XYZ file of C-alpha atoms in Angstrom:
225
model
C 76.155 65.690 113.781
C 74.853 68.327 116.209
C 73.793 71.691 114.818
C 73.805 74.668 117.186
C 70.961 77.064 116.448
C 70.497 80.649 117.567
C 67.828 79.567 120.064
C 69.903 76.886 121.799
C 71.126 77.875 125.246
C 74.820 77.233 125.751
C 76.358 76.779 129.173
C 79.315 78.863 130.347
C 81.491 75.748 130.488
C 80.648 74.905 126.871
C 81.370 78.463 125.748
C 84.689 78.460 127.636
C 85.714 75.204 125.979
C 84.809 76.535 122.521
C 86.652 79.821 123.065
C 89.767 77.917 124.121
C 89.461 75.714 121.038
C 89.003 78.750 118.786
C 92.107 80.380 120.263
C 94.114 77.221 119.604
C 92.715 77.056 116.061
C 93.602 80.656 115.176
C 97.074 81.211 113.637
C 99.337 83.701 115.395
C 97.911 83.120 118.887
C 99.698 81.382 121.748
C 96.573 79.980 123.408
C 98.582 78.705 126.382
C 99.321 82.322 127.369
C 95.662 83.389 127.441
C 93.228 82.721 130.270
C 89.510 82.365 129.572
C 86.665 82.929 132.038
C 82.932 82.973 131.245
C 80.094 84.332 133.366
C 76.562 84.260 131.923
C 77.877 84.439 128.371
C 80.338 87.266 129.066
C 83.892 86.188 128.219
C 86.954 87.627 129.966
C 90.356 87.104 128.368
C 93.491 87.564 130.478
C 97.212 86.873 130.289
C 100.202 88.387 128.519
C 100.999 88.253 124.791
C 103.861 89.533 122.656
C 101.979 91.969 120.413
C 98.860 94.081 120.030
C 98.029 92.117 116.874
C 97.894 88.903 118.891
C 95.633 90.581 121.435
C 93.221 91.738 118.703
C 93.209 88.301 117.070
C 92.364 86.703 120.410
C 89.425 89.062 120.951
C 88.057 88.438 117.478
C 88.440 84.691 117.916
C 86.411 84.782 121.139
C 83.661 86.865 119.559
C 83.261 84.290 116.791
C 82.060 81.669 119.273
C 78.332 81.043 119.435
C 76.808 82.060 122.766
C 79.258 84.868 123.550
C 77.219 87.931 124.568
C 80.077 90.316 125.337
C 83.839 90.387 125.789
C 86.149 91.894 128.420
C 89.692 92.071 127.084
C 92.161 92.146 129.997
C 95.109 90.822 127.972
C 98.373 92.691 128.535
C 101.226 93.262 126.093
C 104.600 91.963 127.288
C 106.793 94.726 128.726
C 109.834 92.951 127.316
C 108.354 93.066 123.809
C 107.526 96.778 124.141
C 111.015 97.590 125.448
C 112.527 96.538 122.125
C 110.953 99.537 120.345
C 110.935 103.238 121.231
C 107.953 105.524 120.632
C 109.880 107.281 117.849
C 110.608 103.978 116.105
C 106.969 102.931 116.357
C 105.739 106.268 114.974
C 108.206 106.095 112.083
C 107.210 102.515 111.202
C 103.490 103.335 111.285
C 104.081 106.399 109.118
C 105.861 104.234 106.566
C 103.053 101.656 106.651
C 100.386 104.327 106.091
C 102.330 105.921 103.235
C 102.757 102.516 101.577
C 99.078 101.609 101.929
C 97.217 102.670 98.791
C 93.922 102.292 100.668
C 94.734 105.174 103.036
C 94.540 108.640 101.394
C 97.922 110.330 101.483
C 98.279 113.038 104.121
C 94.877 112.377 105.730
C 96.033 110.467 108.832
C 98.399 111.759 111.528
C 100.191 109.584 114.099
C 101.073 110.233 117.731
C 102.804 107.718 120.010
C 103.192 108.049 123.782
C 104.278 105.183 126.046
C 103.696 102.747 123.168
C 100.056 103.858 122.819
C 99.230 105.030 119.297
C 96.688 107.753 118.558
C 95.492 108.235 114.985
C 94.013 111.598 113.947
C 92.561 112.987 110.744
C 89.655 112.525 108.347
C 89.112 110.082 105.493
C 86.198 109.731 103.066
C 85.355 106.079 103.802
C 85.102 103.769 106.809
C 87.143 101.032 105.105
C 90.012 103.536 104.784
C 89.815 104.228 108.526
C 89.886 100.484 109.240
C 92.912 100.087 106.977
C 94.820 102.781 108.904
C 93.954 101.147 112.218
C 95.129 97.745 110.981
C 98.394 99.276 109.733
C 99.054 100.612 113.238
C 97.977 97.415 115.003
C 100.507 95.324 113.082
C 103.541 97.333 114.187
C 105.732 95.648 116.787
C 105.886 97.383 120.167
C 102.368 98.852 120.031
C 100.459 98.539 123.316
C 97.156 100.074 122.195
C 95.654 101.985 119.269
C 93.267 104.909 119.848
C 91.200 105.815 116.804
C 90.356 109.505 116.438
C 90.002 109.362 112.657
C 86.757 110.955 111.497
C 84.842 110.562 108.267
C 84.450 113.440 105.831
C 80.864 114.741 106.188
C 78.626 114.038 103.216
C 74.932 114.593 102.487
C 72.537 111.847 103.562
C 70.672 110.014 100.828
C 66.912 109.953 101.353
C 66.872 106.162 101.044
C 69.846 105.368 103.309
C 67.618 103.689 105.914
C 65.926 101.470 103.333
C 69.259 100.534 101.722
C 70.668 99.381 105.052
C 67.531 97.363 105.801
C 67.810 95.660 102.408
C 71.462 94.868 103.156
C 70.341 93.139 106.359
C 67.821 91.075 104.389
C 70.527 89.949 101.956
C 72.984 89.019 104.727
C 72.831 85.303 105.504
C 74.066 85.773 109.096
C 71.476 88.409 110.063
C 67.818 88.075 111.056
C 66.534 91.315 109.523
C 63.149 91.022 111.271
C 64.829 91.575 114.661
C 66.759 94.691 113.583
C 65.620 98.306 113.488
C 67.389 101.134 111.651
C 67.015 104.885 112.056
C 69.001 107.619 110.319
C 69.520 111.192 111.504
C 71.626 113.275 109.135
C 74.454 110.796 108.396
C 74.343 108.975 111.753
C 72.796 105.492 111.824
C 71.327 103.989 114.998
C 70.800 100.242 115.221
C 68.357 98.802 117.761
C 66.781 95.405 118.297
C 68.132 91.994 119.213
C 70.739 89.673 117.753
C 71.728 86.129 118.609
C 75.454 86.678 119.196
C 78.222 89.248 119.562
C 79.449 88.227 116.113
C 76.032 88.993 114.607
C 76.034 92.382 116.347
C 79.382 93.190 114.758
C 78.218 92.010 111.315
C 75.162 94.266 111.507
C 77.349 97.268 112.306
C 79.739 96.475 109.450
C 76.784 96.160 107.065
C 75.555 99.614 108.099
C 79.037 101.102 107.653
C 79.045 99.973 104.011
C 76.541 102.674 103.128
C 78.377 105.511 101.339
C 76.325 108.132 103.204
C 77.129 107.077 106.780
C 79.623 108.918 109.010
C 78.776 107.233 112.316
C 76.991 104.094 113.561
C 75.464 103.877 117.039
C 75.222 100.149 117.677
C 72.595 99.674 120.428
C 71.778 96.083 119.493
C 71.204 93.723 122.415
C 72.642 90.209 122.312
C 69.866 87.775 123.184
C 70.084 84.208 121.791
């Protein structure tokens, strides 16, 4: 059995093959409709799919592949699929989904839809609540894109926020804490340093967001296997 380590260089052709395999492996994706190109570890996805959810799933699948440094998502949503739903219908369905989601605080998120592009406004106390609202919108049929303008309710910064995030990195099996730097200004966290993959970069950002005293994360991590 061959084990791929963070230090092993992976060719573009190998990465392309693995991305295609990951797309085929992921439920809800028609891999035959998605083109994959790789240039120096940067993956470009193209083609046309039936829903925004499928587009998001494809992007996340590509980012899971070892050796992917960055992703350009050029996937389009089928015009025929969008034509089945008006902006008013989409807005109404998203509103219902938000109201039914106990994770999203009632009355804290507003919805606008124009040309099948959804914009979410408002403020919520926690990042996971913002993510839940975004996912609710992404799942609605007919959505072409989701713009997130949901802010987080300002809160005082704990004096040990920086140390807590660093300790979270140490505990995380997928992160090399020695390569990561954390700085905190007010309630804004800035991450610098180097990670081995795009997936690791995303995991580091999610770990920082889990702090209850963070309202924004500036992810400046550089992908360098």
